[in-house]
GROMACS .gro file of C-alpha atoms in nm:
model
  403
    1MET     CA    1   9.815  20.989  16.485
    2ALA     CA    2   9.905  21.300  16.275
    3SER     CA    3   9.740  21.117  15.967
    4TRP     CA    4   9.389  21.138  16.192
    5LYS     CA    5   9.459  21.485  16.330
    6ALA     CA    6   9.487  21.603  15.933
    7VAL     CA    7   9.181  21.411  15.870
    8SER     CA    8   8.991  21.600  16.155
    9VAL     CA    9   9.119  21.939  16.044
   10PHE     CA   10   9.007  21.889  15.696
   11SER     CA   11   8.648  21.764  15.811
   12PHE     CA   12   8.638  22.069  16.036
   13TYR     CA   13   8.697  22.305  15.747
   14ILE     CA   14   8.441  22.102  15.529
   15GLY     CA   15   8.201  22.124  15.769
   16THR     CA   16   8.266  22.509  15.838
   17THR     CA   17   8.257  22.547  15.464
   18LEU     CA   18   7.926  22.378  15.435
   19GLY     CA   19   7.788  22.564  15.742
   20LEU     CA   20   7.858  22.884  15.557
   21SER     CA   21   7.683  22.778  15.234
   22ALA     CA   22   7.364  22.694  15.426
   23VAL     CA   23   7.398  23.051  15.624
   24ALA     CA   24   7.437  23.255  15.274
   25GLY     CA   25   7.148  23.046  15.122
   26VAL     CA   26   6.944  23.136  15.403
   27PHE     CA   27   7.014  23.481  15.376
   28ALA     CA   28   6.980  23.467  14.966
   29TRP     CA   29   6.617  23.364  15.063
   30ARG     CA   30   6.518  23.590  15.335
   31ARG     CA   31   6.703  23.929  15.206
   32GLN     CA   32   6.670  23.855  14.808
   33GLN     CA   33   7.027  23.939  14.793
   34PRO     CA   34   7.157  23.747  14.449
   35ALA     CA   35   7.529  23.747  14.586
   36MET     CA   36   7.426  23.540  14.869
   37VAL     CA   37   7.282  23.294  14.599
   38TRP     CA   38   7.630  23.273  14.410
   39ALA     CA   39   7.828  23.252  14.731
   40SER     CA   40   7.629  22.963  14.898
   41GLY     CA   41   7.660  22.793  14.564
   42LEU     CA   42   8.019  22.841  14.512
   43LEU     CA   43   8.148  22.733  14.855
   44LEU     CA   44   8.028  22.397  14.738
   45PRO     CA   45   8.298  22.324  14.510
   46VAL     CA   46   8.530  22.483  14.795
   47ALA     CA   47   8.395  22.202  15.044
   48GLY     CA   48   8.464  21.959  14.743
   49THR     CA   49   8.837  22.096  14.698
   50LEU     CA   50   8.910  22.046  15.052
   51ALA     CA   51   8.742  21.714  15.053
   52TRP     CA   52   8.987  21.627  14.745
   53SER     CA   53   9.282  21.786  14.919
   54SER     CA   54   9.227  21.554  15.214
   55GLY     CA   55   9.286  21.235  15.008
   56GLN     CA   56   9.447  21.393  14.686
   57ARG     CA   57   9.319  21.057  14.504
   58GLY     CA   58   9.304  21.037  14.143
   59GLY     CA   59   9.529  21.372  14.070
   60PRO     CA   60   9.383  21.666  13.849
   61ASP     CA   61   9.121  21.469  13.689
   62ALA     CA   62   8.959  21.355  13.968
   63LEU     CA   63   8.964  21.729  14.105
   64LEU     CA   64   8.768  21.812  13.777
   65ALA     CA   65   8.520  21.554  13.868
   66VAL     CA   66   8.483  21.662  14.253
   67GLN     CA   67   8.387  22.024  14.114
   68ALA     CA   68   8.127  21.897  13.826
   69LEU     CA   69   7.987  21.706  14.090
   70CYS     CA   70   7.924  21.984  14.353
   71LEU     CA   71   7.835  22.255  14.095
   72ALA     CA   72   7.565  21.966  13.971
   73ILE     CA   73   7.459  21.942  14.345
   74GLY     CA   74   7.440  22.299  14.375
   75SER     CA   75   7.232  22.315  14.051
   76VAL     CA   76   6.979  22.093  14.156
   77ILE     CA   77   6.946  22.268  14.504
   78TRP     CA   78   6.890  22.630  14.358
   79THR     CA   79   6.668  22.487  14.093
   80LEU     CA   80   6.407  22.321  14.325
   81ILE     CA   81   6.425  22.642  14.522
   82ASN     CA   82   6.347  22.856  14.215
   83ILE     CA   83   6.069  22.600  14.110
   84ALA     CA   84   5.933  22.604  14.504
   85VAL     CA   85   5.934  22.989  14.551
   86PRO     CA   86   5.862  23.145  14.201
   87GLY     CA   87   5.973  23.486  14.190
   88GLY     CA   88   6.111  23.436  14.533
   89LEU     CA   89   6.444  23.499  14.449
   90THR     CA   90   6.646  23.787  14.276
   91HIS     CA   91   6.899  23.744  14.024
   92TYR     CA   92   7.136  23.953  13.852
   93ARG     CA   93   7.068  24.097  13.533
   94LEU     CA   94   7.275  24.279  13.232
   95GLY     CA   95   7.057  24.441  12.989
   96ARG     CA   96   6.808  24.199  12.893
   97ARG     CA   97   6.997  23.889  13.004
   98THR     CA   98   6.948  23.740  13.359
   99PHE     CA   99   7.224  23.547  13.510
  100VAL     CA  100   7.111  23.251  13.734
  101PHE     CA  101   7.350  23.068  13.926
  102ALA     CA  102   7.137  22.713  13.900
  103HIS     CA  103   7.185  22.792  13.532
  104ALA     CA  104   7.580  22.875  13.547
  105ALA     CA  105   7.645  22.581  13.746
  106VAL     CA  106   7.512  22.300  13.551
  107GLN     CA  107   7.667  22.457  13.229
  108ALA     CA  108   7.995  22.460  13.402
  109SER     CA  109   7.983  22.104  13.512
  110ILE     CA  110   7.879  22.011  13.164
  111ALA     CA  111   8.208  22.177  13.056
  112LEU     CA  112   8.421  22.054  13.346
  113ILE     CA  113   8.323  21.674  13.233
  114GLY     CA  114   8.337  21.761  12.854
  115LEU     CA  115   8.695  21.875  12.881
  116THR     CA  116   8.795  21.542  13.080
  117VAL     CA  117   8.619  21.347  12.782
  118VAL     CA  118   8.746  21.576  12.507
  119ARG     CA  119   9.142  21.546  12.668
  120SER     CA  120   9.097  21.143  12.695
  121LEU     CA  121   8.949  21.096  12.353
  122ALA     CA  122   9.209  21.327  12.215
  123HIS     CA  123   9.461  21.127  12.350
  124GLY     CA  124   9.320  20.789  12.170
  125LEU     CA  125   9.331  20.964  11.855
  126LEU     CA  126   9.695  21.049  11.902
  127ASP     CA  127   9.745  20.674  12.015
  128ALA     CA  128   9.829  20.796  12.379
  129PRO     CA  129   9.722  20.606  12.642
  130LEU     CA  130   9.341  20.696  12.733
  131VAL     CA  131   9.281  20.854  13.061
  132VAL     CA  132   9.090  20.591  13.302
  133LEU     CA  133   8.761  20.716  13.412
  134GLN     CA  134   8.719  20.697  13.794
  135ARG     CA  135   8.379  20.647  13.984
  136LEU     CA  136   8.370  21.015  14.031
  137ASP     CA  137   8.336  21.091  13.665
  138TRP     CA  138   8.020  20.870  13.668
  139LEU     CA  139   7.884  21.047  13.980
  140ALA     CA  140   7.924  21.380  13.829
  141LEU     CA  141   7.792  21.252  13.523
  142THR     CA  142   7.474  21.143  13.669
  143ALA     CA  143   7.431  21.450  13.878
  144THR     CA  144   7.433  21.660  13.606
  145ALA     CA  145   7.171  21.455  13.417
  146VAL     CA  146   6.961  21.488  13.744
  147ALA     CA  147   7.036  21.888  13.733
  148LEU     CA  148   6.940  21.894  13.354
  149THR     CA  149   6.621  21.723  13.395
  150THR     CA  150   6.513  21.909  13.723
  151GLY     CA  151   6.555  22.202  13.489
  152LEU     CA  152   6.282  22.114  13.319
  153TRP     CA  153   6.047  22.217  13.561
  154ASP     CA  154   6.238  22.556  13.567
  155ARG     CA  155   6.046  22.807  13.325
  156THR     CA  156   6.350  23.028  13.272
  157ALA     CA  157   6.591  22.720  13.199
  158LYS     CA  158   6.547  22.737  12.780
  159PHE     CA  159   6.858  22.536  12.796
  160SER     CA  160   6.772  22.201  12.951
  161LEU     CA  161   6.689  22.027  12.619
  162ALA     CA  162   7.038  22.141  12.434
  163GLY     CA  163   7.193  22.062  12.765
  164LEU     CA  164   7.068  21.697  12.806
  165TYR     CA  165   7.165  21.665  12.415
  166ALA     CA  166   7.547  21.777  12.498
  167TRP     CA  167   7.502  21.554  12.805
  168ALA     CA  168   7.438  21.262  12.557
  169LEU     CA  169   7.740  21.296  12.351
  170ILE     CA  170   7.971  21.333  12.634
  171ALA     CA  171   7.809  20.985  12.787
  172LEU     CA  172   7.871  20.849  12.438
  173GLY     CA  173   8.242  20.938  12.488
  174MET     CA  174   8.292  20.824  12.824
  175ALA     CA  175   8.169  20.495  12.708
  176GLN     CA  176   8.392  20.455  12.422
  177ILE     CA  177   8.659  20.570  12.680
  178GLN     CA  178   8.569  20.294  12.905
  179ARG     CA  179   8.573  20.049  12.616
  180GLY     CA  180   8.930  20.117  12.554
  181PHE     CA  181   8.951  20.068  12.211
  182VAL     CA  182   9.276  20.129  12.089
  183PRO     CA  183   9.480  20.247  11.857
  184ALA     CA  184   9.296  20.550  11.718
  185ARG     CA  185   9.158  20.327  11.389
  186PHE     CA  186   8.973  20.109  11.640
  187LEU     CA  187   8.859  20.382  11.844
  188LEU     CA  188   8.686  20.515  11.551
  189TRP     CA  189   8.570  20.197  11.425
  190GLY     CA  190   8.370  20.147  11.780
  191ALA     CA  191   8.252  20.483  11.787
  192VAL     CA  192   8.069  20.502  11.427
  193CYS     CA  193   7.786  20.302  11.486
  194ASP     CA  194   7.739  20.429  11.859
  195LEU     CA  195   7.727  20.806  11.708
  196ALA     CA  196   7.490  20.680  11.447
  197GLY     CA  197   7.256  20.539  11.709
  198VAL     CA  198   7.269  20.850  11.946
  199ILE     CA  199   7.143  21.091  11.672
  200LEU     CA  200   6.936  20.841  11.568
  201VAL     CA  201   6.738  20.834  11.912
  202ALA     CA  202   6.769  21.207  11.926
  203ALA     CA  203   6.626  21.247  11.601
  204LEU     CA  204   6.311  21.008  11.687
  205ILE     CA  205   6.270  21.211  12.017
  206GLY     CA  206   6.274  21.530  11.792
  207TRP     CA  207   5.997  21.353  11.591
  208GLY     CA  208   5.774  21.241  11.890
  209LEU     CA  209   5.798  21.582  12.063
  210ASN     CA  210   5.713  21.765  11.751
  211LYS     CA  211   5.428  21.506  11.674
  212LEU     CA  212   5.245  21.545  12.006
  213GLU     CA  213   5.260  21.938  11.987
  214ARG     CA  214   5.089  21.901  11.642
  215ALA     CA  215   4.828  21.664  11.769
  216GLU     CA  216   4.727  21.839  12.079
  217GLY     CA  217   4.793  22.188  11.956
  218LYS     CA  218   5.072  22.272  12.276
  219PRO     CA  219   5.420  22.240  12.326
  220TRP     CA  220   5.529  21.890  12.406
  221GLY     CA  221   5.155  21.793  12.412
  222HIS     CA  222   4.939  21.720  12.694
  223TRP     CA  223   5.147  21.500  12.914
  224THR     CA  224   5.359  21.795  12.991
  225SER     CA  225   5.057  21.959  13.209
  226LYS     CA  226   5.018  21.608  13.377
  227LEU     CA  227   5.388  21.621  13.489
  228ARG     CA  228   5.380  21.998  13.541
  229ILE     CA  229   5.639  22.095  13.303
  230PRO     CA  230   5.601  22.449  13.206
  231ASP     CA  231   5.534  22.502  12.826
  232ALA     CA  232   5.854  22.646  12.672
  233ALA     CA  233   5.804  22.609  12.312
  234SER     CA  234   6.145  22.769  12.245
  235ARG     CA  235   6.321  22.466  12.416
  236TRP     CA  236   6.285  22.270  12.101
  237SER     CA  237   6.024  22.404  11.832
  238GLY     CA  238   6.186  22.653  11.613
  239GLN     CA  239   6.528  22.625  11.750
  240HIS     CA  240   6.826  22.575  11.498
  241TRP     CA  241   7.066  22.445  11.726
  242PHE     CA  242   6.922  22.087  11.715
  243HIS     CA  243   6.942  22.103  11.332
  244TYR     CA  244   7.299  22.249  11.298
  245SER     CA  245   7.420  21.988  11.578
  246GLN     CA  246   7.278  21.681  11.412
  247ALA     CA  247   7.368  21.797  11.058
  248LEU     CA  248   7.735  21.805  11.222
  249LEU     CA  249   7.726  21.492  11.350
  250ALA     CA  250   7.535  21.333  11.055
  251PHE     CA  251   7.835  21.444  10.828
  252THR     CA  252   8.080  21.305  11.063
  253VAL     CA  253   7.914  20.980  11.077
  254ALA     CA  254   7.902  20.957  10.673
  255CYS     CA  255   8.299  21.053  10.653
  256LEU     CA  256   8.379  20.755  10.877
  257THR     CA  257   8.090  20.516  10.711
  258VAL     CA  258   8.285  20.566  10.356
  259TRP     CA  259   8.640  20.513  10.517
  260ILE     CA  260   8.555  20.215  10.703
  261ALA     CA  261   8.347  20.046  10.420
  262ALA     CA  262   8.632  20.133  10.170
  263ASP     CA  263   8.931  20.049  10.380
  264VAL     CA  264   9.004  19.649  10.375
  265THR     CA  265   9.259  19.731  10.694
  266PHE     CA  266   8.949  19.752  10.939
  267ASP     CA  267   8.859  19.379  10.817
  268GLY     CA  268   8.888  19.170  11.165
  269MET     CA  269   8.846  19.475  11.367
  270GLY     CA  270   8.576  19.389  11.650
  271GLN     CA  271   8.582  19.006  11.592
  272GLY     CA  272   8.416  18.848  11.856
  273VAL     CA  273   8.276  19.167  12.053
  274ALA     CA  274   8.099  19.325  11.770
  275LEU     CA  275   7.711  19.334  11.802
  276PHE     CA  276   7.536  19.051  11.534
  277GLY     CA  277   7.892  18.974  11.431
  278LEU     CA  278   7.916  19.294  11.268
  279SER     CA  279   8.289  19.308  11.249
  280GLY     CA  280   8.532  19.513  11.032
  281ARG     CA  281   8.398  19.671  10.707
  282SER     CA  282   8.057  19.549  10.771
  283ALA     CA  283   8.025  19.803  11.066
  284ALA     CA  284   7.932  20.087  10.831
  285CYS     CA  285   7.664  19.921  10.648
  286PRO     CA  286   7.425  19.969  11.013
  287ALA     CA  287   7.590  20.307  11.063
  288ALA     CA  288   7.469  20.434  10.707
  289LEU     CA  289   7.130  20.275  10.763
  290MET     CA  290   7.084  20.463  11.110
  291LEU     CA  291   7.179  20.783  10.912
  292LEU     CA  292   6.912  20.717  10.670
  293GLY     CA  293   6.650  20.687  10.931
  294THR     CA  294   6.777  20.995  11.060
  295ALA     CA  295   6.758  21.201  10.780
  296ILE     CA  296   6.419  21.101  10.719
  297LEU     CA  297   6.322  21.161  11.104
  298MET     CA  298   6.458  21.517  11.087
  299ALA     CA  299   6.307  21.622  10.770
  300TRP     CA  300   5.960  21.490  10.863
  301GLN     CA  301   5.995  21.723  11.182
  302SER     CA  302   6.147  22.027  10.978
  303GLY     CA  303   5.982  22.305  10.791
  304CYS     CA  304   6.090  22.516  10.496
  305VAL     CA  305   6.477  22.520  10.432
  306TRP     CA  306   6.553  22.294  10.701
  307ARG     CA  307   6.273  22.040  10.552
  308ALA     CA  308   6.438  22.040  10.181
  309GLY     CA  309   6.801  22.011  10.330
  310TRP     CA  310   6.688  21.682  10.512
  311GLN     CA  311   6.507  21.544  10.217
  312TYR     CA  312   6.826  21.569  10.009
  313ALA     CA  313   7.043  21.420  10.280
  314ALA     CA  314   6.811  21.117  10.308
  315LEU     CA  315   6.871  21.079   9.917
  316ALA     CA  316   7.231  21.109   9.943
  317ALA     CA  317   7.213  20.892  10.268
  318GLY     CA  318   7.034  20.599  10.067
  319VAL     CA  319   7.339  20.593   9.831
  320LEU     CA  320   7.564  20.591  10.108
  321PHE     CA  321   7.385  20.299  10.244
  322THR     CA  322   7.384  20.053   9.903
  323THR     CA  323   7.741  20.141   9.831
  324SER     CA  324   7.858  20.059  10.194
  325LEU     CA  325   7.665  19.698  10.139
  326GLY     CA  326   7.875  19.647   9.811
  327TRP     CA  327   8.209  19.793   9.971
  328ALA     CA  328   8.175  19.602  10.285
  329MET     CA  329   8.100  19.293  10.077
  330MET     CA  330   8.374  19.305   9.866
  331ASP     CA  331   8.644  19.072   9.844
  332PRO     CA  332   9.015  19.235   9.995
  333THR     CA  333   9.184  19.064   9.748
  334ALA     CA  334   9.028  19.163   9.436
  335ALA     CA  335   9.216  19.299   9.167
  336SER     CA  336   9.160  19.656   9.074
  337PRO     CA  337   8.951  19.715   9.390
  338TRP     CA  338   8.889  20.092   9.341
  339LEU     CA  339   8.721  19.989   8.973
  340HIS     CA  340   8.518  19.766   9.180
  341ARG     CA  341   8.417  20.020   9.461
  342GLY     CA  342   8.363  20.250   9.131
  343GLY     CA  343   8.125  20.006   8.989
  344ASN     CA  344   7.926  19.962   9.331
  345LEU     CA  345   7.888  20.336   9.366
  346LEU     CA  346   7.779  20.365   8.996
  347ILE     CA  347   7.531  20.080   9.065
  348SER     CA  348   7.390  20.284   9.353
  349THR     CA  349   7.368  20.636   9.154
  350SER     CA  350   7.188  20.477   8.859
  351MET     CA  351   6.952  20.318   9.129
  352MET     CA  352   6.853  20.647   9.293
  353THR     CA  353   6.866  20.799   8.962
  354VAL     CA  354   6.542  20.582   8.896
  355MET     CA  355   6.436  20.599   9.209
  356THR     CA  356   6.405  20.995   9.216
  357GLY     CA  357   6.285  21.036   8.870
  358VAL     CA  358   6.031  20.743   8.895
  359GLY     CA  359   5.966  20.515   9.177
  360LEU     CA  360   5.877  20.797   9.446
  361GLY     CA  361   5.622  20.890   9.233
  362ARG     CA  362   5.489  20.529   9.204
  363PHE     CA  363   5.482  20.496   9.604
  364LEU     CA  364   5.382  20.822   9.768
  365PRO     CA  365   5.097  21.040   9.720
  366ARG     CA  366   5.119  21.272   9.460
  367HIS     CA  367   5.089  21.609   9.678
  368SER     CA  368   5.446  21.481   9.883
  369ASP     CA  369   5.694  21.720   9.850
  370TRP     CA  370   5.957  21.416   9.837
  371ILE     CA  371   5.846  21.384   9.463
  372SER     CA  372   5.915  21.708   9.397
  373ARG     CA  373   6.244  21.693   9.613
  374GLY     CA  374   6.329  21.387   9.412
  375ARG     CA  375   6.339  21.548   9.077
  376ARG     CA  376   6.497  21.827   9.152
  377ALA     CA  377   6.772  21.617   9.273
  378MET     CA  378   6.790  21.350   8.981
  379PRO     CA  379   7.008  21.549   8.754
  380ALA     CA  380   7.253  21.552   9.005
  381PHE     CA  381   7.241  21.171   9.057
  382ALA     CA  382   7.214  21.123   8.667
  383MET     CA  383   7.503  21.353   8.624
  384SER     CA  384   7.752  21.146   8.897
  385ALA     CA  385   7.651  20.842   8.739
  386LEU     CA  386   7.741  20.960   8.392
  387VAL     CA  387   8.075  21.081   8.501
  388LEU     CA  388   8.133  20.760   8.711
  389LEU     CA  389   8.062  20.554   8.374
  390VAL     CA  390   8.333  20.760   8.164
  391LEU     CA  391   8.576  20.776   8.450
  392LEU     CA  392   8.557  20.360   8.488
  393ILE     CA  393   8.544  20.295   8.092
  394ALA     CA  394   8.873  20.532   8.090
  395SER     CA  395   9.027  20.334   8.407
  396TRP     CA  396   8.933  19.983   8.254
  397LEU     CA  397   9.103  20.075   7.939
  398ARG     CA  398   9.410  20.222   8.060
  399SER     CA  399   9.455  19.883   8.286
  400HIS     CA  400   9.404  19.698   7.984
  401GLY     CA  401   9.674  19.892   7.782
  402PHE     CA  402   9.460  20.107   7.580
  403ARG     CA  403   9.577  20.465   7.605
   0.00000   0.00000   0.00000
């Protein structure tokens, strides 16, 4: 009897909070009061907290998911109002910056979900038990995706694509947590191909949007008019956040690829669960191949400095791919393993030296800037091959007793 009374009391408080939120929303619309917009939106997390307190299931992690879910719902509601009534709402302004509740709410929702994911992944990397994800976490992730997608129709929400990019990384992290690969080495092994796939898809989407813009002379092409998405070139074109994020993640994938391909202790990981049977060190090969595709796609959609950087990165990724193939197929019981790995790297750098010096000019049009980038990179590859050759000869002589 007492429990039913407690539930009815909490239901009354929750209903009252939601009612106050609706009333504040009406006042915000009718009287153009930005304070009421924030009050209406922030009362939703209060109602969520009361609902969580009535059951207290899942602990503090569940409370974070409830807050993220409520903030995402509030963001969707006020974004739709902003779209339906352009200029019908007023917002706080500080200098040239405008503070919109719908924008702040979805950004806070991303931060809360990201906090849970980062905390759980940190546990996994420290070989501690992973945080168990609950249904609320996935509901919050879905609601945040809806809020970010809805923001595409809000002309003032210039962060929507960046938010969707962050959302994809958070979803990837939640997928890794759900798989439950432990210890830390197994977690990293399972994440390398998935992370490479995410940045490859992001590069493909960016290339597609850039191609539409060039072909039809307007941001994102003609299909945005059909979907009534406001033109906002600054959401994608000319933004450096995308290149910086892709470069950082690509560097991370490259480091993991080198480690996995070279370390024989990864052999046997993922046996029976790996896609196409690419278990153990062989998982580094598709990651390196996707990294090569990412660099090429990023170069195609970039200009000036970024284009040159991604072209050089593509050439380096080519060396990484051929090297990872040799390292992954190397016999783990072979004598002098690092001598064999050095030999594979020497072959890869020598092949790239020939490719950049002669090969690109044979297969690409004469006016292609890939040829000039390759010729500029050729001395670096040639010097690397020469240094490797000297080191390998010295190592071989030392191993055979010549000093």
